């Protein structure tokens, strides 16, 4: 056979074939658009979240600078400016004055400081709302949160009075001096300020004037290296060159975190994206491959005829691929636009799910998003049409005439029967006449259903009410945020006034009031509690964080003090709620591992509940005694008490031990008992008026350390999170579901069309239209049945895996039975209705016309 290499005629044939296959083109473009939408949305969200996370890391640290040096001298600053490794243009200087001591700011740490231009430029976590930096002596710039605490308006020119303590010899004298300022600007935080640390900016003029009569705080320097590589070695070299330097030096961890340091981190960060890419590739491949495979099989005789006139296999392959490229030129741009717009919508929603990422840190646009989406979409299409193109190019002219879409390796046994062929058996045989095509449809539909069940599991398992229960022990709580600080000599906090309990009891809507007391001291390092603590597991990360890598057991033994978290409960009901809501401790699930909670006995007193671990030396029923220190100092004495162990809870580790006793027993043990929480049960869960009344009672006592919390707020936040997960998850389900449904519709349509002659023949020999419809419906029914079985088995596995990957702390696994039923009904409807609609359009032609069409 003589082949030619006429490229012009191949392009012409490709255009004609493209125009003829209108239905295939429409379905193919939709498939390519959906695939591209998924890729573009994924890359838009992924890139924006990556950028936001990187920005968030720098915002948390507070600066873009590589290094921070605290308490540095003028001479050392000059050394830095002339150092070979340092970019001198990035050096920023912060001059600290003192901590502001206004009564309204006692719960915060507000530092008055002078920031130069470079320091402000590198401070990422703040965003100026209005105004400018201080220039004159009385100019001041405050964060909005400090303005709110001072109850001042967000208005330029507002008078601001700040109390600054007097310092002599490095120590505060106990006196404060009030300085009057004028608000020249104010800023807000881009990330939540959970540490309650704030800087207030004054002018250089004020600083120079102030230091004439007062001592000032340390000077800090921020700078960048000229080279971003080997930051740690450069850092160490600079510190070495600054000797003698005794201040605190730190390398910005955000710069180190941007580099993946080990394989496990790489897997953790990259694996979810890879899995999503594979999932989208698979979904798109299943549909696009099936479309081209069906198209090639339908036109196989056409390709065979082309072979007879000298068309080479390479040219036929190019004929198929050229059509695929044309479809890509139409589908990919549309998909990029839709996907990008969806990505912009999804980014803030995902940020809300991940919590804490500010919208201003999102970077939606980058050309790499479109490059990656285009490349992966095109790869999907090319992979999909590779096998169909090979089939078209390798089939011989003789084979093309006899080519059927049924599997050639299926061997049929001859069967004899007295009652003729059974319709249900014919339907089953027809379904698997081409196993590959049937398999692709089943996988595509099942994949959509499994993803739907996975998302539905995550949604149904996250109960907003249970999430709120994990935050509060009652409908409302008044919490003291700094009980541990009450007895501190420096900056002591104010204890909660117990008269507040009487005021709360006078509210009609309040059913019950419980109190939780906390002790700030430790116990003498001896006896049963010593042995209990010594047997605990101590994690290396805990040692590094709090003990600088040393063994805490050695330190505790040296100090002679056991870190004991002693709590007094007004009722044993609270310990039940703590266990139920997983609020009793900070390390994993807390469950009763020994004994049982007897509320009546606990309320009478004489019992203790211990948070221990599986290998606890202390057993239920043991009498334990411990010496509880006064002011946390052995030399100041202790109280000694004995209690019977009622129950042991699990979860204790890292040298912590929690003891729960009755309120009256607590007051015997602790010489200065302070209320940490007031738990309030109400008979009206959503009453704004009641909430405001409790807030007003709290404010009446004018304690800056107490705050009212409502379960209703936590429920609303949990519902918002649930809605965000639903929107993201269901959007993916809808798109991938559409791919699966399109695959099924395309397969059933082409199957029915390609079997027109077959249907006409069996009608000619006696099969009625009613029987033919029944056979087609049974084919669809078998598809739906297999998909349903897949949902019940593999769908269950997908449900469990999704729950374990995405579960929140208070999620309880709930199998989505309602969603499974909905999915099953949808699958059966599509599977039964589509074949009938297609057949109805074909059956308008007479039997003779249908037989002649394929001749």
XYZ file of C-alpha atoms in Angstrom, residues 62-729:
668
model
C 5.325 40.594 62.779
C 8.028 41.385 60.213
C 9.504 40.456 56.849
C 13.027 40.896 58.231
C 15.374 37.926 58.519
C 16.680 38.799 61.985
C 15.566 40.557 65.161
C 18.128 41.710 67.765
C 16.839 43.009 71.099
C 18.617 45.289 73.574
C 21.384 46.431 71.267
C 23.813 49.370 71.665
C 24.580 52.210 69.244
C 28.061 50.847 68.617
C 26.652 47.431 67.670
C 24.146 49.083 65.313
C 27.059 50.772 63.533
C 28.785 47.386 63.221
C 25.653 45.979 61.593
C 25.517 48.828 59.076
C 29.058 48.001 57.952
C 28.736 44.204 58.031
C 29.435 42.414 54.721
C 26.535 39.945 55.071
C 23.829 42.511 55.891
C 21.849 44.659 53.472
C 22.182 48.014 55.264
C 19.150 49.453 53.409
C 16.895 46.989 55.249
C 18.013 47.873 58.787
C 15.057 49.026 60.858
C 15.291 50.359 64.412
C 12.555 50.159 67.065
C 13.075 52.180 70.253
C 10.924 50.930 73.110
C 9.807 53.381 75.777
C 7.629 51.554 78.314
C 4.447 49.526 78.799
C 1.311 51.684 79.042
C -0.626 51.241 82.326
C -4.083 52.716 81.705
C -6.668 50.795 83.823
C -8.624 49.913 80.639
C -5.550 48.180 79.226
C -4.693 45.917 82.179
C -5.716 42.789 80.276
C -3.377 43.685 77.405
C 0.335 44.365 77.002
C 0.522 47.739 75.233
C 4.017 48.961 74.452
C 4.858 52.568 73.576
C 7.609 52.581 70.948
C 9.265 54.504 68.100
C 9.304 52.775 64.694
C 11.484 54.115 61.886
C 10.496 53.922 58.207
C 12.123 50.524 57.523
C 10.510 48.958 60.593
C 7.048 50.065 59.487
C 7.725 48.900 55.903
C 8.568 45.376 57.120
C 5.697 45.162 59.609
C 3.221 43.032 57.666
C 0.582 42.284 60.295
C -0.779 45.834 60.479
C -2.738 47.870 57.957
C -3.132 51.626 58.305
C -6.795 52.564 58.223
C -6.452 56.335 58.303
C -3.876 59.027 59.084
C -0.079 59.058 59.048
C 2.885 58.159 61.239
C 3.790 60.495 64.141
C 5.880 63.568 63.331
C 5.213 66.030 66.158
C 5.855 65.540 69.866
C 2.188 64.911 70.721
C 1.349 62.691 67.695
C 0.351 59.085 68.415
C -0.760 56.095 66.309
C -2.852 53.340 67.953
C -4.362 50.026 66.862
C -8.168 50.059 66.618
C -8.450 47.449 69.379
C -6.651 49.770 71.844
C -8.893 52.676 70.802
C -11.905 50.460 71.517
C -10.573 49.453 74.934
C -10.009 53.134 75.781
C -13.540 53.822 74.435
C -12.223 56.464 72.052
C -13.632 57.232 68.569
C -11.755 56.223 65.415
C -11.191 59.852 64.476
C -8.007 61.762 63.616
C -7.306 64.484 66.160
C -8.880 62.646 69.116
C -7.166 63.412 72.425
C -5.487 60.336 73.926
C -4.256 60.204 77.537
C -1.722 57.466 78.259
C -0.361 56.456 81.673
C 3.325 55.543 81.580
C 5.057 54.131 84.693
C 8.136 55.858 86.074
C 11.293 53.753 85.998
C 14.457 54.164 88.063
C 17.415 51.810 88.088
C 15.605 49.492 85.704
C 12.636 49.017 88.087
C 9.211 50.659 88.189
C 8.642 53.020 91.119
C 4.894 52.271 91.326
C 4.059 55.782 90.094
C 2.683 56.680 86.688
C 2.666 59.876 84.662
C -0.105 60.864 82.250
C 0.964 62.128 78.822
C -1.461 63.824 76.439
C -1.355 62.926 72.759
C -3.317 63.684 69.596
C -4.364 60.766 67.362
C -2.493 61.182 64.048
C -3.438 57.749 62.692
C -4.776 54.314 63.557
C -4.319 50.807 62.158
C -5.945 47.382 62.267
C -4.452 43.895 62.416
C -4.481 41.620 59.385
C -4.407 38.549 61.639
C -6.061 37.892 64.995
C -3.952 39.135 67.893
C -4.390 36.168 70.245
C -1.416 37.132 72.449
C -2.930 40.546 73.327
C 0.373 42.277 72.554
C 0.160 45.728 70.962
C 2.542 48.466 69.886
C 1.606 52.151 70.020
C 3.718 54.470 67.838
C 5.050 57.798 69.130
C 7.393 60.248 67.390
C 11.170 60.543 67.523
C 10.683 64.056 68.944
C 8.703 62.652 71.901
C 11.310 59.941 72.461
C 14.199 62.409 72.640
C 12.248 64.648 75.029
C 11.048 61.766 77.202
C 14.480 60.194 77.699
C 15.877 63.421 79.150
C 13.948 62.771 82.369
C 13.091 59.058 82.218
C 14.686 55.706 81.539
C 13.596 54.054 78.286
C 13.262 50.473 77.222
C 15.667 48.479 75.027
C 16.356 49.248 71.373
C 15.617 46.519 68.825
C 17.052 46.145 65.339
C 15.602 44.290 62.351
C 17.527 43.546 59.156
C 17.859 41.293 56.106
C 20.870 39.490 54.730
C 22.044 40.190 51.206
C 21.681 36.481 50.428
C 18.592 34.422 51.329
C 20.485 31.115 51.436
C 22.046 29.521 54.531
C 20.304 31.964 56.843
C 21.250 30.098 60.011
C 24.983 30.109 59.299
C 24.867 33.816 58.355
C 22.914 34.539 61.532
C 25.466 32.742 63.695
C 28.310 34.595 61.990
C 26.725 38.020 62.646
C 26.128 37.199 66.338
C 29.737 36.041 66.608
C 30.995 39.293 65.018
C 28.878 41.404 67.412
C 30.574 40.087 70.547
C 30.145 41.043 73.265
C 26.364 40.826 72.707
C 24.124 39.676 75.589
C 20.692 40.565 74.189
C 18.136 38.213 72.681
C 18.676 37.407 69.010
C 16.209 35.514 66.834
C 16.037 34.377 63.232
C 12.611 34.852 61.640
C 11.094 31.329 61.664
C 8.750 32.286 58.817
C 11.736 32.393 56.451
C 12.823 28.956 57.613
C 9.270 27.550 57.347
C 9.047 28.488 53.668
C 11.620 25.780 52.953
C 10.561 22.131 53.175
C 13.052 20.545 55.525
C 12.203 16.861 55.333
C 10.335 14.239 53.360
C 7.416 14.000 55.802
C 6.754 17.758 55.472
C 6.902 17.459 51.679
C 4.383 14.607 51.710
C 2.104 16.452 54.139
C 2.071 19.636 52.039
C 2.072 18.203 48.522
C 0.129 14.911 48.800
C -3.396 16.466 49.081
C -2.772 18.535 45.911
C -1.413 15.483 44.050
C -4.460 13.414 45.084
C -6.816 16.158 43.870
C -4.963 16.398 40.537
C -5.172 12.604 40.098
C -8.886 12.659 40.956
C -9.613 15.405 38.405
C -7.420 13.711 35.774
C -9.274 10.447 36.343
C -12.714 12.077 36.208
C -11.930 13.990 33.024
C -10.143 11.031 31.453
C -13.077 8.666 32.020
C -15.463 10.943 30.156
C -13.242 12.290 27.369
C -11.755 8.850 26.647
C -15.224 7.339 26.390
C -16.390 10.134 24.062
C -13.471 9.661 21.658
C -13.589 5.863 21.943
C -17.277 5.799 21.041
C -16.702 8.334 18.251
C -13.873 6.276 16.747
C -15.845 3.017 16.950
C -18.842 4.708 15.305
C -16.644 6.023 12.458
C -14.368 2.969 12.248
C -15.588 2.018 8.751
C -14.816 5.576 7.624
C -11.222 5.204 8.874
C -11.005 1.807 7.170
C -12.034 3.337 3.862
C -9.416 6.064 4.297
C -6.824 3.299 4.734
C -7.838 1.785 1.409
C -7.037 5.016 -0.442
C -3.570 5.297 1.086
C -4.017 7.237 4.342
C -1.180 6.286 6.699
C -1.680 5.287 10.381
C 0.181 8.456 11.414
C -2.216 10.590 9.360
C -5.308 8.887 10.811
C -3.901 9.348 14.304
C -3.292 12.991 13.479
C -6.867 13.250 12.170
C -8.236 12.221 15.575
C -5.755 14.349 17.565
C -6.404 17.442 15.393
C -10.104 17.213 16.249
C -9.176 16.888 19.958
C -6.926 19.960 19.677
C -9.771 21.952 18.084
C -12.067 20.970 20.945
C -9.351 22.046 23.431
C -9.110 25.463 21.767
C -12.827 25.928 22.447
C -13.210 24.222 25.836
C -10.040 25.174 27.739
C -10.408 29.014 27.513
C -14.041 28.777 28.663
C -13.014 26.470 31.510
C -10.181 28.806 32.557
C -12.525 31.787 32.871
C -15.259 29.904 34.761
C -12.731 28.078 36.960
C -10.878 31.274 37.842
C -14.129 33.048 38.792
C -15.156 30.065 40.917
C -11.693 30.043 42.488
C -12.084 33.703 43.503
C -15.399 32.795 45.164
C -13.938 29.714 46.882
C -10.712 31.256 48.240
C -12.359 33.313 51.050
C -14.591 30.345 51.900
C -11.593 28.018 52.231
C -9.821 30.726 54.239
C -12.814 30.786 56.576
C -12.630 27.002 56.990
C -8.916 27.169 57.799
C -9.584 30.153 60.108
C -7.410 33.154 60.720
C -6.395 33.994 57.135
C -7.255 37.595 56.353
C -8.817 38.370 52.981
C -6.235 41.068 52.274
C -3.502 38.413 52.183
C -5.127 36.512 49.288
C -3.410 36.756 45.919
C -5.884 35.503 43.333
C -3.997 36.141 40.114
C -0.843 34.578 38.821
C -0.132 33.466 35.239
C 1.138 30.138 36.589
C -2.467 29.245 37.565
C -3.577 29.396 33.932
C -0.416 27.710 32.646
C -0.816 24.754 35.016
C -4.574 24.465 34.407
C -4.066 24.568 30.624
C -1.230 22.024 30.687
C -3.064 19.538 32.921
C -6.339 19.922 30.986
C -4.539 19.358 27.696
C -2.659 16.356 29.131
C -6.018 14.902 30.204
C -7.436 15.297 26.688
C -4.336 13.890 24.981
C -4.231 10.882 27.299
C -7.943 10.344 26.688
C -7.699 10.313 22.887
C -4.425 8.361 22.698
C -5.995 4.876 22.757
C -8.960 5.735 20.448
C -6.497 7.297 17.958
C -4.416 4.111 18.090
C -7.506 1.970 17.410
C -8.423 4.131 14.407
C -4.882 4.076 13.008
C -4.183 0.352 13.409
C -7.426 -1.190 12.198
C -7.185 -2.764 8.731
C -9.754 -1.950 6.004
C -11.193 -5.507 6.160
C -11.417 -5.502 9.976
C -13.027 -2.061 9.922
C -15.974 -3.400 7.902
C -16.550 -6.202 10.425
C -15.624 -4.085 13.515
C -18.052 -4.252 16.406
C -17.907 -2.517 19.754
C -18.395 -5.822 21.555
C -15.438 -7.623 23.114
C -14.000 -10.202 20.717
C -12.704 -12.431 23.481
C -16.158 -13.147 24.892
C -17.003 -16.776 24.185
C -20.712 -17.547 24.080
C -22.025 -20.977 24.817
C -24.956 -22.163 22.756
C -28.047 -22.550 24.929
C -31.328 -24.259 24.226
C -34.578 -23.315 25.894
C -38.244 -24.057 25.530
C -39.532 -20.604 26.437
C -37.154 -18.482 24.339
C -34.684 -15.794 25.412
C -35.254 -13.987 28.717
C -35.304 -10.191 28.442
C -33.378 -9.680 31.692
C -30.630 -12.022 30.454
C -30.462 -10.217 27.118
C -30.161 -6.874 28.966
C -27.317 -8.175 31.119
C -25.490 -9.593 28.090
C -25.920 -6.319 26.185
C -24.595 -4.315 29.110
C -21.317 -6.246 29.130
C -20.970 -6.677 25.374
C -18.131 -4.161 25.717
C -16.678 -4.632 29.161
C -14.277 -1.699 28.918
C -17.032 0.772 28.050
C -19.280 -0.569 30.823
C -16.402 -0.419 33.308
C -15.593 3.209 32.447
C -19.207 4.268 32.926
C -19.498 2.414 36.230
C -16.230 3.866 37.557
C -17.170 7.386 36.469
C -20.626 7.287 38.095
C -19.364 5.470 41.207
C -16.545 7.992 41.656
C -19.062 10.844 41.662
C -21.231 9.036 44.197
C -18.283 8.201 46.475
C -17.126 11.827 46.522
C -20.711 12.893 47.277
C -20.928 10.425 50.187
C -17.538 11.548 51.497
C -18.584 15.208 51.537
C -21.994 14.320 52.985
C -20.264 12.401 55.808
C -18.093 15.387 56.729
C -21.160 17.654 56.802
C -23.479 15.299 58.688
C -20.757 14.389 61.212
C -20.044 17.989 62.216
C -22.770 18.948 64.685
C -22.702 22.722 65.445
C -24.387 22.149 68.811
C -21.802 19.570 69.829
C -19.016 21.876 68.676
C -20.460 24.588 70.922
C -20.745 22.099 73.815
C -17.008 21.574 73.515
C -16.426 25.297 74.041
C -18.680 25.931 77.043
C -19.992 23.802 79.920
C -23.271 25.729 80.058
C -25.457 27.923 77.878
C -23.408 30.899 79.001
C -20.216 31.392 81.001
C -18.457 34.221 82.753
C -14.757 33.446 82.593
C -11.815 35.007 84.396
C -8.985 35.184 81.875
C -6.046 35.509 84.266
C -6.735 33.653 87.536
C -3.097 32.506 87.561
C -1.969 36.169 87.739
C -3.953 37.275 90.817
C -1.181 36.724 93.360
C 1.613 38.100 91.170
C 3.400 41.050 92.693
C 3.874 42.637 89.288
C 0.689 43.467 87.359
C -1.708 41.380 89.501
C -5.160 40.643 88.080
C -8.405 41.326 89.942
C -10.325 38.271 91.285
C -13.978 37.733 90.376
C -16.400 39.145 92.956
C -18.515 36.296 94.413
C -21.484 38.672 94.801
C -21.999 38.276 91.071
C -23.474 34.829 91.832
C -26.333 36.400 93.837
C -27.177 38.792 91.010
C -27.275 35.951 88.489
C -29.571 33.834 90.677
C -32.139 36.662 90.667
C -32.662 36.310 86.901
C -35.856 34.324 86.188
C -34.536 32.758 82.970
C -31.513 31.271 84.774
C -32.109 27.633 85.822
C -28.761 26.676 87.390
C -25.477 28.326 88.283
C -22.281 26.333 88.801
C -18.833 27.571 89.757
C -15.397 26.287 88.897
C -12.503 27.302 91.154
C -8.867 27.013 90.182
C -5.711 26.797 92.248
C -2.516 28.397 91.004
C -0.053 26.628 93.240
C 1.755 23.304 93.173
C 2.186 20.428 95.583
C 5.234 19.264 97.506
C 7.318 16.851 95.426
C 6.588 13.682 97.401
C 4.110 10.863 97.971
C 1.546 9.393 95.613
C 1.369 12.366 93.258
C 5.137 12.300 92.758
C 4.983 8.665 91.628
C 2.001 9.457 89.389
C 3.867 12.234 87.589
C 7.127 10.271 87.256
C 5.364 7.494 85.286
C 3.962 9.917 82.678
C 5.098 10.114 79.095
C 7.036 13.317 78.339
C 7.180 14.360 74.688
C 10.393 15.787 73.240
C 8.505 18.764 71.746
C 7.255 19.616 75.244
C 10.804 19.494 76.627
C 12.074 21.718 73.818
C 9.255 24.237 74.196
C 9.178 24.737 77.973
C 12.408 23.286 79.312
C 14.859 24.090 76.478
C 15.499 20.394 75.866
C 16.243 19.511 79.505
C 14.458 16.721 81.355
C 11.586 18.372 83.293
C 11.795 15.628 85.934
C 15.232 16.901 86.973
C 13.980 20.491 87.158
C 10.852 19.576 89.160
C 12.945 17.489 91.553
C 15.367 20.387 92.016
C 12.537 22.858 92.741
C 10.715 20.406 94.993
C 7.345 21.422 93.500
C 4.877 19.298 91.504
C 2.877 21.191 88.833
C -0.676 20.359 89.963
C -3.819 21.759 88.330
C -6.314 21.639 91.227
C -9.943 22.485 90.422
C -12.923 22.912 92.720
C -16.353 22.140 91.270
C -19.643 23.249 92.811
C -21.246 20.064 91.452
C -20.121 16.728 90.028
C -22.366 17.518 87.056
C -19.499 19.664 85.713
C -17.032 16.774 85.621
C -19.597 14.753 83.654
C -19.926 17.617 81.165
C -16.152 18.010 80.946
C -15.742 14.351 80.035
C -18.676 14.370 77.631
C -17.458 17.548 75.891
C -13.778 16.517 76.015
C -12.968 19.618 78.050
C -11.139 17.905 80.906
C -7.561 18.452 79.833
C -5.580 19.408 76.785
C -4.092 16.130 75.551
C -6.353 13.972 73.390
C -9.624 12.315 74.336
C -10.299 12.263 78.056
C -12.272 9.228 79.219
C -12.885 7.440 82.499
C -10.363 4.587 82.510
C -11.102 3.408 86.046
C -13.972 3.858 88.491
C -17.163 5.822 87.859
C -18.462 9.331 88.520
C -20.965 9.334 91.404
C -22.317 12.905 91.430
C -24.104 12.547 94.784
C -20.992 11.229 96.588
C -18.757 13.816 94.894
C -21.032 16.651 96.040
C -20.880 15.431 99.663
C -17.082 15.720 99.594
C -14.069 13.667 100.588
C -13.397 12.397 97.068
C -10.949 13.307 94.330
C -11.034 12.548 90.592
C -7.568 12.330 89.035
C -6.566 12.792 85.446
C -3.952 10.081 85.043
C -3.044 7.486 82.419
C -3.225 3.742 81.727
C -0.126 2.960 83.838
C -1.204 5.054 86.834
C 0.154 3.806 90.145
C -2.854 5.294 91.951
C -5.951 3.082 91.954
C -9.651 3.753 92.550
C -10.441 3.517 96.277
C -6.919 4.538 97.365
C -6.602 7.205 100.015
C -4.134 9.811 98.794
C -2.752 12.769 100.693
C -0.837 15.711 99.323
C 0.683 18.919 100.630
C -0.622 21.912 98.705
C 1.756 24.867 98.729
C 0.961 28.419 99.721
C 2.099 30.990 97.135
C 3.806 28.117 95.290
C 6.806 28.278 97.676
C 7.893 25.407 99.941
C 9.240 27.821 102.572
C 5.814 29.497 102.989
C 4.137 26.301 104.141
C 1.294 24.135 102.866
C -2.072 22.588 103.647
C -2.215 18.797 103.971
C -5.388 16.876 103.043
C -6.471 13.320 102.288
C -9.052 12.205 99.733
C -10.421 8.930 98.418
C -9.928 8.354 94.684
C -13.372 8.120 93.020
C -12.242 7.763 89.398
C -9.211 8.073 87.149
C -9.406 9.850 83.806
C -6.991 9.201 80.961
C -4.927 11.605 78.923
C -2.344 12.945 81.380
C 1.192 13.377 80.064
C 3.979 15.940 79.809
C 4.322 16.343 83.554
C 0.828 17.658 84.171
C -1.679 16.362 86.684
C -5.247 17.561 87.188
C -7.219 16.974 90.379
C -10.958 17.618 90.693
C -12.531 18.020 94.143
C -15.763 19.347 95.589
C -15.992 23.146 96.009
C -16.025 22.933 99.829
C -13.009 20.601 99.858
C -11.220 22.978 97.485
C -11.666 25.852 99.947
C -10.087 23.713 102.673
C -7.064 22.936 100.524
C -6.509 26.369 98.956
C -5.996 29.348 101.263
C -7.104 31.848 98.575
C -9.780 30.260 96.330
C -10.607 32.184 93.174
C -13.465 31.626 90.718
C -12.270 30.847 87.202
C -15.664 30.197 85.610
C -19.328 30.758 86.367
C -21.399 28.296 84.321
C -24.976 29.352 83.609
C -27.861 27.118 82.449
C -30.825 29.034 81.034
C -34.375 28.102 79.977
C -34.207 30.390 76.954
C -31.308 29.486 74.676
C -31.589 32.279 72.100
C -32.608 35.307 74.101
C -30.567 38.413 73.245
C -32.199 40.297 76.095
C -31.031 37.684 78.610
C -27.492 37.744 77.200
C -27.387 41.535 77.482
C -28.670 41.361 81.075
C -25.853 38.954 82.056
C -23.299 41.135 80.229
C -24.574 44.202 82.134
C -24.254 42.364 85.474
C -20.655 41.459 84.635
C -19.849 45.035 83.602
C -21.352 46.330 86.868
C -18.398 44.818 88.745
C -15.952 46.629 86.438
C -13.479 43.737 86.260
C -11.380 43.953 83.059
C -10.346 40.292 83.437
C -13.847 38.783 83.215
C -15.767 38.193 80.008
C -19.182 36.728 79.122
C -19.370 33.919 76.545
C -22.534 32.561 74.923
C -22.987 29.112 73.397
C -25.225 30.686 70.750
C -22.237 32.547 69.242
C -20.202 29.329 69.016
C -23.137 27.538 67.346
C -23.398 30.299 64.725
C -19.645 30.121 64.045
C -19.831 26.318 63.703
C -22.773 26.660 61.283
C -20.783 29.119 59.156
C -17.891 26.656 59.031
C -20.283 23.832 58.112
C -21.793 25.971 55.340
C -18.327 26.749 53.953
C -17.439 23.035 53.836
C -20.797 22.312 52.179
C -20.285 24.934 49.455
C -16.765 23.760 48.582
C -17.538 20.048 48.826
